[in-house]
mmCIF file with all atom_site columns, C-alpha atoms in Angstrom:
data_model
loop_
_atom_site.group_PDB
_atom_site.id
_atom_site.type_symbol
_atom_site.label_atom_id
_atom_site.label_alt_id
_atom_site.label_comp_id
_atom_site.label_asym_id
_atom_site.label_entity_id
_atom_site.label_seq_id
_atom_site.pdbx_PDB_ins_code
_atom_site.Cartn_x
_atom_site.Cartn_y
_atom_site.Cartn_z
_atom_site.occupancy
_atom_site.B_iso_or_equiv
_atom_site.pdbx_formal_charge
_atom_site.auth_seq_id
_atom_site.auth_comp_id
_atom_site.auth_asym_id
_atom_site.auth_atom_id
_atom_site.pdbx_PDB_model_num
ATOM 1   C CA . MET T 1 1   ? 92.993  55.269  -3.651  1.00 0.00 ? 140 MET T CA 1
ATOM 2   C CA . PRO T 1 2   ? 93.262  54.333  -7.307  1.00 0.00 ? 141 PRO T CA 1
ATOM 3   C CA . GLN T 1 3   ? 94.099  50.701  -6.373  1.00 0.00 ? 142 GLN T CA 1
ATOM 4   C CA . TYR T 1 4   ? 90.715  50.411  -4.656  1.00 0.00 ? 143 TYR T CA 1
ATOM 5   C CA . LEU T 1 5   ? 88.800  51.837  -7.561  1.00 0.00 ? 144 LEU T CA 1
ATOM 6   C CA . SER T 1 6   ? 89.160  48.631  -9.557  1.00 0.00 ? 145 SER T CA 1
ATOM 7   C CA . LEU T 1 7   ? 87.098  46.779  -6.967  1.00 0.00 ? 146 LEU T CA 1
ATOM 8   C CA . ILE T 1 8   ? 84.279  49.277  -7.138  1.00 0.00 ? 147 ILE T CA 1
ATOM 9   C CA . PRO T 1 9   ? 81.692  48.979  -9.888  1.00 0.00 ? 148 PRO T CA 1
ATOM 10  C CA . PRO T 1 10  ? 82.165  51.405  -12.807 1.00 0.00 ? 149 PRO T CA 1
ATOM 11  C CA . CYS T 1 11  ? 79.066  53.422  -11.933 1.00 0.00 ? 150 CYS T CA 1
ATOM 12  C CA . ILE T 1 12  ? 80.540  54.236  -8.564  1.00 0.00 ? 151 ILE T CA 1
ATOM 13  C CA . GLN T 1 13  ? 84.020  54.916  -9.987  1.00 0.00 ? 152 GLN T CA 1
ATOM 14  C CA . MET T 1 14  ? 82.553  57.908  -11.757 1.00 0.00 ? 153 MET T CA 1
ATOM 15  C CA . ILE T 1 15  ? 81.776  59.473  -8.463  1.00 0.00 ? 154 ILE T CA 1
ATOM 16  C CA . SER T 1 16  ? 84.701  61.383  -7.123  1.00 0.00 ? 155 SER T CA 1
ATOM 17  C CA . ALA T 1 17  ? 86.068  60.676  -3.680  1.00 0.00 ? 156 ALA T CA 1
ATOM 18  C CA . PHE T 1 18  ? 85.139  64.157  -2.738  1.00 0.00 ? 157 PHE T CA 1
ATOM 19  C CA . SER T 1 19  ? 81.442  63.693  -3.471  1.00 0.00 ? 158 SER T CA 1
ATOM 20  C CA . ILE T 1 20  ? 81.307  60.688  -1.134  1.00 0.00 ? 159 ILE T CA 1
ATOM 21  C CA . PHE T 1 21  ? 81.630  62.990  1.810   1.00 0.00 ? 160 PHE T CA 1
ATOM 22  C CA . LEU T 1 22  ? 78.924  65.282  0.645   1.00 0.00 ? 161 LEU T CA 1
ATOM 23  C CA . ILE T 1 23  ? 75.409  65.290  1.912   1.00 0.00 ? 162 ILE T CA 1
ATOM 24  C CA . PHE T 1 24  ? 74.168  64.474  -1.521  1.00 0.00 ? 163 PHE T CA 1
ATOM 25  C CA . ILE T 1 25  ? 75.612  60.949  -1.569  1.00 0.00 ? 164 ILE T CA 1
ATOM 26  C CA . PRO T 1 26  ? 72.226  59.253  -1.855  1.00 0.00 ? 165 PRO T CA 1
ATOM 27  C CA . TRP T 1 27  ? 71.163  61.597  -4.619  1.00 0.00 ? 166 TRP T CA 1
ATOM 28  C CA . THR T 1 28  ? 74.415  61.170  -6.531  1.00 0.00 ? 167 THR T CA 1
ATOM 29  C CA . PHE T 1 29  ? 74.427  57.405  -6.098  1.00 0.00 ? 168 PHE T CA 1
ATOM 30  C CA . ILE T 1 30  ? 70.837  57.013  -7.215  1.00 0.00 ? 169 ILE T CA 1
ATOM 31  C CA . HIS T 1 31  ? 71.259  59.143  -10.296 1.00 0.00 ? 170 HIS T CA 1
ATOM 32  C CA . ALA T 1 32  ? 74.627  57.712  -11.284 1.00 0.00 ? 171 ALA T CA 1
ATOM 33  C CA . CYS T 1 33  ? 73.971  53.983  -10.790 1.00 0.00 ? 172 CYS T CA 1
ATOM 34  C CA . ILE T 1 34  ? 70.284  53.368  -11.291 1.00 0.00 ? 173 ILE T CA 1
ATOM 35  C CA . PRO T 1 35  ? 68.890  53.837  -14.758 1.00 0.00 ? 174 PRO T CA 1
ATOM 36  C CA . THR T 1 36  ? 66.118  56.342  -15.073 1.00 0.00 ? 175 THR T CA 1
ATOM 37  C CA . GLN T 1 37  ? 64.307  54.313  -17.675 1.00 0.00 ? 176 GLN T CA 1
ATOM 38  C CA . GLN T 1 38  ? 61.364  52.141  -16.542 1.00 0.00 ? 177 GLN T CA 1
ATOM 39  C CA . ILE T 1 39  ? 61.976  48.415  -16.910 1.00 0.00 ? 178 ILE T CA 1
ATOM 40  C CA . GLU T 1 40  ? 58.897  46.343  -17.490 1.00 0.00 ? 179 GLU T CA 1
ATOM 41  C CA . THR T 1 41  ? 58.899  43.106  -15.596 1.00 0.00 ? 180 THR T CA 1
ATOM 42  C CA . THR T 1 42  ? 56.575  40.187  -15.912 1.00 0.00 ? 181 THR T CA 1
ATOM 43  C CA . THR T 1 43  ? 55.942  38.037  -12.905 1.00 0.00 ? 182 THR T CA 1
ATOM 44  C CA . TYR T 1 44  ? 54.470  34.588  -13.033 1.00 0.00 ? 183 TYR T CA 1
ATOM 45  C CA . PRO T 1 45  ? 52.437  33.380  -10.125 1.00 0.00 ? 184 PRO T CA 1
ATOM 46  C CA . TYR T 1 46  ? 53.665  30.252  -8.477  1.00 0.00 ? 185 TYR T CA 1
ATOM 47  C CA . ILE T 1 47  ? 52.040  27.300  -10.113 1.00 0.00 ? 186 ILE T CA 1
ATOM 48  C CA . ALA T 1 48  ? 51.556  24.538  -7.619  1.00 0.00 ? 187 ALA T CA 1
ATOM 49  C CA . PRO T 1 49  ? 51.936  20.978  -8.844  1.00 0.00 ? 188 PRO T CA 1
ATOM 50  C CA . THR T 1 50  ? 48.550  19.457  -9.491  1.00 0.00 ? 189 THR T CA 1
ATOM 51  C CA . THR T 1 51  ? 47.690  15.931  -8.504  1.00 0.00 ? 190 THR T CA 1
ATOM 52  C CA . ILE T 1 52  ? 44.821  14.382  -10.407 1.00 0.00 ? 191 ILE T CA 1
ATOM 53  C CA . THR T 1 53  ? 43.226  11.430  -8.711  1.00 0.00 ? 192 THR T CA 1
ATOM 54  C CA . VAL T 1 54  ? 41.139  9.158   -10.888 1.00 0.00 ? 193 VAL T CA 1
ATOM 55  C CA . LEU T 1 55  ? 38.598  7.143   -8.967  1.00 0.00 ? 194 LEU T CA 1
ATOM 56  C CA . THR T 1 56  ? 37.354  4.041   -10.662 1.00 0.00 ? 195 THR T CA 1
ATOM 57  C CA . THR T 1 57  ? 34.018  2.735   -9.503  1.00 0.00 ? 196 THR T CA 1
ATOM 58  C CA . THR T 1 58  ? 32.895  -0.712  -10.489 1.00 0.00 ? 197 THR T CA 1
ATOM 59  C CA . THR T 1 59  ? 29.175  -1.244  -10.327 1.00 0.00 ? 198 THR T CA 1
ATOM 60  C CA . THR T 1 60  ? 27.857  -4.756  -10.149 1.00 0.00 ? 199 THR T CA 1
ATOM 61  C CA . THR T 1 61  ? 24.192  -5.272  -10.768 1.00 0.00 ? 200 THR T CA 1
ATOM 62  C CA . THR T 1 62  ? 22.761  -8.276  -9.037  1.00 0.00 ? 201 THR T CA 1
ATOM 63  C CA . THR T 1 63  ? 19.369  -9.473  -10.076 1.00 0.00 ? 202 THR T CA 1
ATOM 64  C CA . THR T 1 64  ? 17.646  -11.413 -7.371  1.00 0.00 ? 203 THR T CA 1
ATOM 65  C CA . THR T 1 65  ? 14.540  -13.270 -8.302  1.00 0.00 ? 204 THR T CA 1
ATOM 66  C CA . VAL T 1 66  ? 12.426  -13.744 -5.246  1.00 0.00 ? 205 VAL T CA 1
ATOM 67  C CA . THR T 1 67  ? 10.412  -16.873 -5.599  1.00 0.00 ? 206 THR T CA 1
ATOM 68  C CA . PRO T 1 68  ? 7.375   -16.849 -3.397  1.00 0.00 ? 207 PRO T CA 1
ATOM 69  C CA . ASP T 1 69  ? 7.480   -19.769 -1.009  1.00 0.00 ? 208 ASP T CA 1
ATOM 70  C CA . CYS T 1 70  ? 4.833   -21.681 -2.860  1.00 0.00 ? 209 CYS T CA 1
ATOM 71  C CA . VAL T 1 71  ? 6.996   -24.579 -3.983  1.00 0.00 ? 210 VAL T CA 1
ATOM 72  C CA . SER T 1 72  ? 8.326   -26.001 -0.718  1.00 0.00 ? 211 SER T CA 1
ATOM 73  C CA . CYS T 1 73  ? 5.179   -27.759 0.516   1.00 0.00 ? 212 CYS T CA 1
ATOM 74  C CA . THR T 1 74  ? 5.268   -31.539 0.700   1.00 0.00 ? 213 THR T CA 1
ATOM 75  C CA . VAL T 1 75  ? 2.720   -34.183 1.614   1.00 0.00 ? 214 VAL T CA 1
ATOM 76  C CA . GLY T 1 76  ? 4.746   -34.673 4.815   1.00 0.00 ? 215 GLY T CA 1
ATOM 77  C CA . LEU T 1 77  ? 3.341   -31.373 6.154   1.00 0.00 ? 216 LEU T CA 1
ATOM 78  C CA . LEU T 1 78  ? -0.091  -33.019 6.447   1.00 0.00 ? 217 LEU T CA 1
ATOM 79  C CA . THR T 1 79  ? -1.436  -35.518 8.933   1.00 0.00 ? 218 THR T CA 1
ATOM 80  C CA . PHE T 1 80  ? -4.141  -37.882 7.637   1.00 0.00 ? 219 PHE T CA 1
ATOM 81  C CA . THR T 1 81  ? -6.618  -38.934 10.320  1.00 0.00 ? 220 THR T CA 1
ATOM 82  C CA . THR T 1 82  ? -7.642  -42.595 10.038  1.00 0.00 ? 221 THR T CA 1
ATOM 83  C CA . ALA T 1 83  ? -8.736  -43.491 13.588  1.00 0.00 ? 222 ALA T CA 1
ATOM 84  C CA . ASN T 1 84  ? -12.509 -42.953 13.220  1.00 0.00 ? 223 ASN T CA 1
ATOM 85  C CA . PHE T 1 85  ? -15.187 -45.244 11.755  1.00 0.00 ? 224 PHE T CA 1
ATOM 86  C CA . GLY T 1 86  ? -15.184 -44.939 7.952   1.00 0.00 ? 225 GLY T CA 1
ATOM 87  C CA . ASP T 1 87  ? -11.850 -43.096 7.785   1.00 0.00 ? 226 ASP T CA 1
ATOM 88  C CA . MET T 1 88  ? -9.693  -43.761 4.734   1.00 0.00 ? 227 MET T CA 1
ATOM 89  C CA . THR T 1 89  ? -6.381  -42.269 3.636   1.00 0.00 ? 228 THR T CA 1
ATOM 90  C CA . PRO T 1 90  ? -7.140  -40.001 0.666   1.00 0.00 ? 229 PRO T CA 1
ATOM 91  C CA . ILE T 1 91  ? -5.355  -40.447 -2.640  1.00 0.00 ? 230 ILE T CA 1
ATOM 92  C CA . GLN T 1 92  ? -2.692  -37.719 -2.890  1.00 0.00 ? 231 GLN T CA 1
ATOM 93  C CA . THR T 1 93  ? -1.678  -36.334 -6.294  1.00 0.00 ? 232 THR T CA 1
ATOM 94  C CA . PRO T 1 94  ? 0.978   -33.590 -6.193  1.00 0.00 ? 233 PRO T CA 1
ATOM 95  C CA . GLY T 1 95  ? 1.273   -31.086 -9.034  1.00 0.00 ? 234 GLY T CA 1
ATOM 96  C CA . THR T 1 96  ? 1.762   -27.418 -9.895  1.00 0.00 ? 235 THR T CA 1
ATOM 97  C CA . ASP T 1 97  ? -0.670  -24.672 -10.782 1.00 0.00 ? 236 ASP T CA 1
ATOM 98  C CA . ALA T 1 98  ? -0.442  -22.002 -13.527 1.00 0.00 ? 237 ALA T CA 1
ATOM 99  C CA . ASN T 1 99  ? 1.925   -19.938 -11.315 1.00 0.00 ? 238 ASN T CA 1
ATOM 100 C CA . ASN T 1 100 ? 4.241   -22.950 -10.907 1.00 0.00 ? 239 ASN T CA 1
ATOM 101 C CA . CYS T 1 101 ? 3.242   -23.237 -7.242  1.00 0.00 ? 240 CYS T CA 1
ATOM 102 C CA . ALA T 1 102 ? 2.815   -26.628 -5.600  1.00 0.00 ? 241 ALA T CA 1
ATOM 103 C CA . ILE T 1 103 ? -0.691  -28.016 -5.337  1.00 0.00 ? 242 ILE T CA 1
ATOM 104 C CA . LEU T 1 104 ? -1.963  -31.237 -3.822  1.00 0.00 ? 243 LEU T CA 1
ATOM 105 C CA . THR T 1 105 ? -5.123  -32.872 -5.135  1.00 0.00 ? 244 THR T CA 1
ATOM 106 C CA . LEU T 1 106 ? -6.807  -35.070 -2.513  1.00 0.00 ? 245 LEU T CA 1
ATOM 107 C CA . THR T 1 107 ? -9.360  -37.668 -3.614  1.00 0.00 ? 246 THR T CA 1
ATOM 108 C CA . CYS T 1 108 ? -11.604 -39.282 -1.005  1.00 0.00 ? 247 CYS T CA 1
ATOM 109 C CA . GLN T 1 109 ? -13.505 -42.430 -2.022  1.00 0.00 ? 248 GLN T CA 1
ATOM 110 C CA . GLY T 1 110 ? -14.390 -45.871 -0.738  1.00 0.00 ? 249 GLY T CA 1
ATOM 111 C CA . THR T 1 111 ? -12.909 -49.094 -2.021  1.00 0.00 ? 250 THR T CA 1
ATOM 112 C CA . PRO T 1 112 ? -14.642 -50.084 -4.192  1.00 0.00 ? 251 PRO T CA 1
ATOM 113 C CA . VAL T 1 113 ? -16.230 -46.763 -5.078  1.00 0.00 ? 252 VAL T CA 1
ATOM 114 C CA . ASP T 1 114 ? -19.932 -46.895 -4.226  1.00 0.00 ? 253 ASP T CA 1
ATOM 115 C CA . PRO T 1 115 ? -21.975 -44.031 -5.681  1.00 0.00 ? 254 PRO T CA 1
ATOM 116 C CA . LEU T 1 116 ? -24.376 -44.312 -2.737  1.00 0.00 ? 255 LEU T CA 1
ATOM 117 C CA . ASN T 1 117 ? -21.679 -43.694 -0.077  1.00 0.00 ? 256 ASN T CA 1
ATOM 118 C CA . ASN T 1 118 ? -21.580 -40.305 1.615   1.00 0.00 ? 257 ASN T CA 1
ATOM 119 C CA . VAL T 1 119 ? -18.005 -39.017 1.402   1.00 0.00 ? 258 VAL T CA 1
ATOM 120 C CA . TYR T 1 120 ? -16.479 -36.221 3.528   1.00 0.00 ? 259 TYR T CA 1
ATOM 121 C CA . LEU T 1 121 ? -13.153 -34.394 3.468   1.00 0.00 ? 260 LEU T CA 1
ATOM 122 C CA . ILE T 1 122 ? -12.662 -32.519 6.741   1.00 0.00 ? 261 ILE T CA 1
ATOM 123 C CA . TYR T 1 123 ? -9.839  -29.962 7.176   1.00 0.00 ? 262 TYR T CA 1
ATOM 124 C CA . TYR T 1 124 ? -8.101  -28.981 10.416  1.00 0.00 ? 263 TYR T CA 1
ATOM 125 C CA . SER T 1 125 ? -5.747  -26.079 11.165  1.00 0.00 ? 264 SER T CA 1
ATOM 126 C CA . ASP T 1 126 ? -3.339  -25.762 14.084  1.00 0.00 ? 265 ASP T CA 1
ATOM 127 C CA . SER T 1 127 ? -3.488  -21.979 13.682  1.00 0.00 ? 266 SER T CA 1
ATOM 128 C CA . LYS T 1 128 ? -7.262  -21.818 14.284  1.00 0.00 ? 267 LYS T CA 1
ATOM 129 C CA . VAL T 1 129 ? -9.398  -22.318 17.395  1.00 0.00 ? 268 VAL T CA 1
ATOM 130 C CA . PRO T 1 130 ? -11.452 -24.440 17.104  1.00 0.00 ? 269 PRO T CA 1
ATOM 131 C CA . ARG T 1 131 ? -9.273  -26.379 14.662  1.00 0.00 ? 270 ARG T CA 1
ATOM 132 C CA . ASP T 1 132 ? -12.099 -27.026 12.154  1.00 0.00 ? 271 ASP T CA 1
ATOM 133 C CA . ALA T 1 133 ? -11.199 -25.250 8.914   1.00 0.00 ? 272 ALA T CA 1
ATOM 134 C CA . GLY T 1 134 ? -14.041 -26.515 6.761   1.00 0.00 ? 273 GLY T CA 1
ATOM 135 C CA . ALA T 1 135 ? -15.293 -29.628 4.989   1.00 0.00 ? 274 ALA T CA 1
ATOM 136 C CA . ASP T 1 136 ? -16.356 -30.833 1.562   1.00 0.00 ? 275 ASP T CA 1
ATOM 137 C CA . SER T 1 137 ? -18.968 -33.525 1.045   1.00 0.00 ? 276 SER T CA 1
ATOM 138 C CA . GLY T 1 138 ? -20.445 -35.546 -1.767  1.00 0.00 ? 277 GLY T CA 1
ATOM 139 C CA . THR T 1 139 ? -21.414 -39.077 -2.772  1.00 0.00 ? 278 THR T CA 1
ATOM 140 C CA . GLY T 1 140 ? -19.216 -41.790 -4.233  1.00 0.00 ? 279 GLY T CA 1
ATOM 141 C CA . SER T 1 141 ? -15.967 -39.781 -4.593  1.00 0.00 ? 280 SER T CA 1
ATOM 142 C CA . ILE T 1 142 ? -14.896 -36.172 -3.985  1.00 0.00 ? 281 ILE T CA 1
ATOM 143 C CA . GLN T 1 143 ? -11.752 -34.184 -4.726  1.00 0.00 ? 282 GLN T CA 1
ATOM 144 C CA . THR T 1 144 ? -10.227 -31.011 -3.364  1.00 0.00 ? 283 THR T CA 1
ATOM 145 C CA . VAL T 1 145 ? -7.077  -29.038 -4.122  1.00 0.00 ? 284 VAL T CA 1
ATOM 146 C CA . LEU T 1 146 ? -4.745  -27.629 -1.461  1.00 0.00 ? 285 LEU T CA 1
ATOM 147 C CA . THR T 1 147 ? -2.405  -24.833 -2.583  1.00 0.00 ? 286 THR T CA 1
ATOM 148 C CA . CYS T 1 148 ? 1.058   -24.130 -1.198  1.00 0.00 ? 287 CYS T CA 1
ATOM 149 C CA . VAL T 1 149 ? 1.144   -20.563 0.204   1.00 0.00 ? 288 VAL T CA 1
ATOM 150 C CA . ASN T 1 150 ? 4.136   -19.256 2.172   1.00 0.00 ? 289 ASN T CA 1
ATOM 151 C CA . GLY T 1 151 ? 5.408   -22.770 2.810   1.00 0.00 ? 290 GLY T CA 1
ATOM 152 C CA . VAL T 1 152 ? 2.127   -24.211 4.155   1.00 0.00 ? 291 VAL T CA 1
ATOM 153 C CA . TRP T 1 153 ? -0.872  -25.940 2.595   1.00 0.00 ? 292 TRP T CA 1
ATOM 154 C CA . ASP T 1 154 ? -3.847  -23.606 2.231   1.00 0.00 ? 293 ASP T CA 1
ATOM 155 C CA . LYS T 1 155 ? -7.577  -24.107 1.671   1.00 0.00 ? 294 LYS T CA 1
ATOM 156 C CA . GLY T 1 156 ? -9.978  -21.198 1.787   1.00 0.00 ? 295 GLY T CA 1
ATOM 157 C CA . GLY T 1 157 ? -7.408  -18.905 3.430   1.00 0.00 ? 296 GLY T CA 1
ATOM 158 C CA . TYR T 1 158 ? -6.623  -21.306 6.276   1.00 0.00 ? 297 TYR T CA 1
ATOM 159 C CA . GLU T 1 159 ? -3.386  -23.164 6.900   1.00 0.00 ? 298 GLU T CA 1
ATOM 160 C CA . ILE T 1 160 ? -4.244  -26.869 6.697   1.00 0.00 ? 299 ILE T CA 1
ATOM 161 C CA . ASN T 1 161 ? -2.264  -29.279 8.898   1.00 0.00 ? 300 ASN T CA 1
ATOM 162 C CA . GLU T 1 162 ? -4.602  -32.277 9.026   1.00 0.00 ? 301 GLU T CA 1
ATOM 163 C CA . VAL T 1 163 ? -7.125  -33.879 6.670   1.00 0.00 ? 302 VAL T CA 1
ATOM 164 C CA . GLU T 1 164 ? -9.728  -36.546 7.395   1.00 0.00 ? 303 GLU T CA 1
ATOM 165 C CA . CYS T 1 165 ? -11.331 -38.580 4.605   1.00 0.00 ? 304 CYS T CA 1
ATOM 166 C CA . GLN T 1 166 ? -14.515 -40.283 5.793   1.00 0.00 ? 305 GLN T CA 1
ATOM 167 C CA . VAL T 1 167 ? -16.629 -42.673 3.721   1.00 0.00 ? 306 VAL T CA 1
ATOM 168 C CA . LEU T 1 168 ? -20.001 -43.659 5.254   1.00 0.00 ? 307 LEU T CA 1
#
């Protein structure tokens, strides 16, 4: 048996072959091989790898200037009636008002201008029934201003599509 003792750890070699057969093997083994002194151990919790995701947000500020549709009106939106007695085509002078909106100054007068003539500017609207949208009158020469509002010519809150200049 001595040849086998070299393969056995030293703590077990101290135990005699006789004590192996005894009932007290666990007690002998525990007291002979395991130290009785408390060993303090420190455990470290598993630290999982951390992934840090950096999100980059690009903010673009767009400034949109909304121009009211008060600049798109042209003289071509109007029809000038000239089929009746005394009808004349009014003088048209385009311009802009203080808000930079389009305006159209219409001047109705005879040729030559006679201060005794009765002069009428009559306005018609396709969006009104009846179509009469008002009139201005005077003697010799009269003027009126149409304003561009939402892409149409406006006078007194009515969309104006047709103008008649009459000199009598």
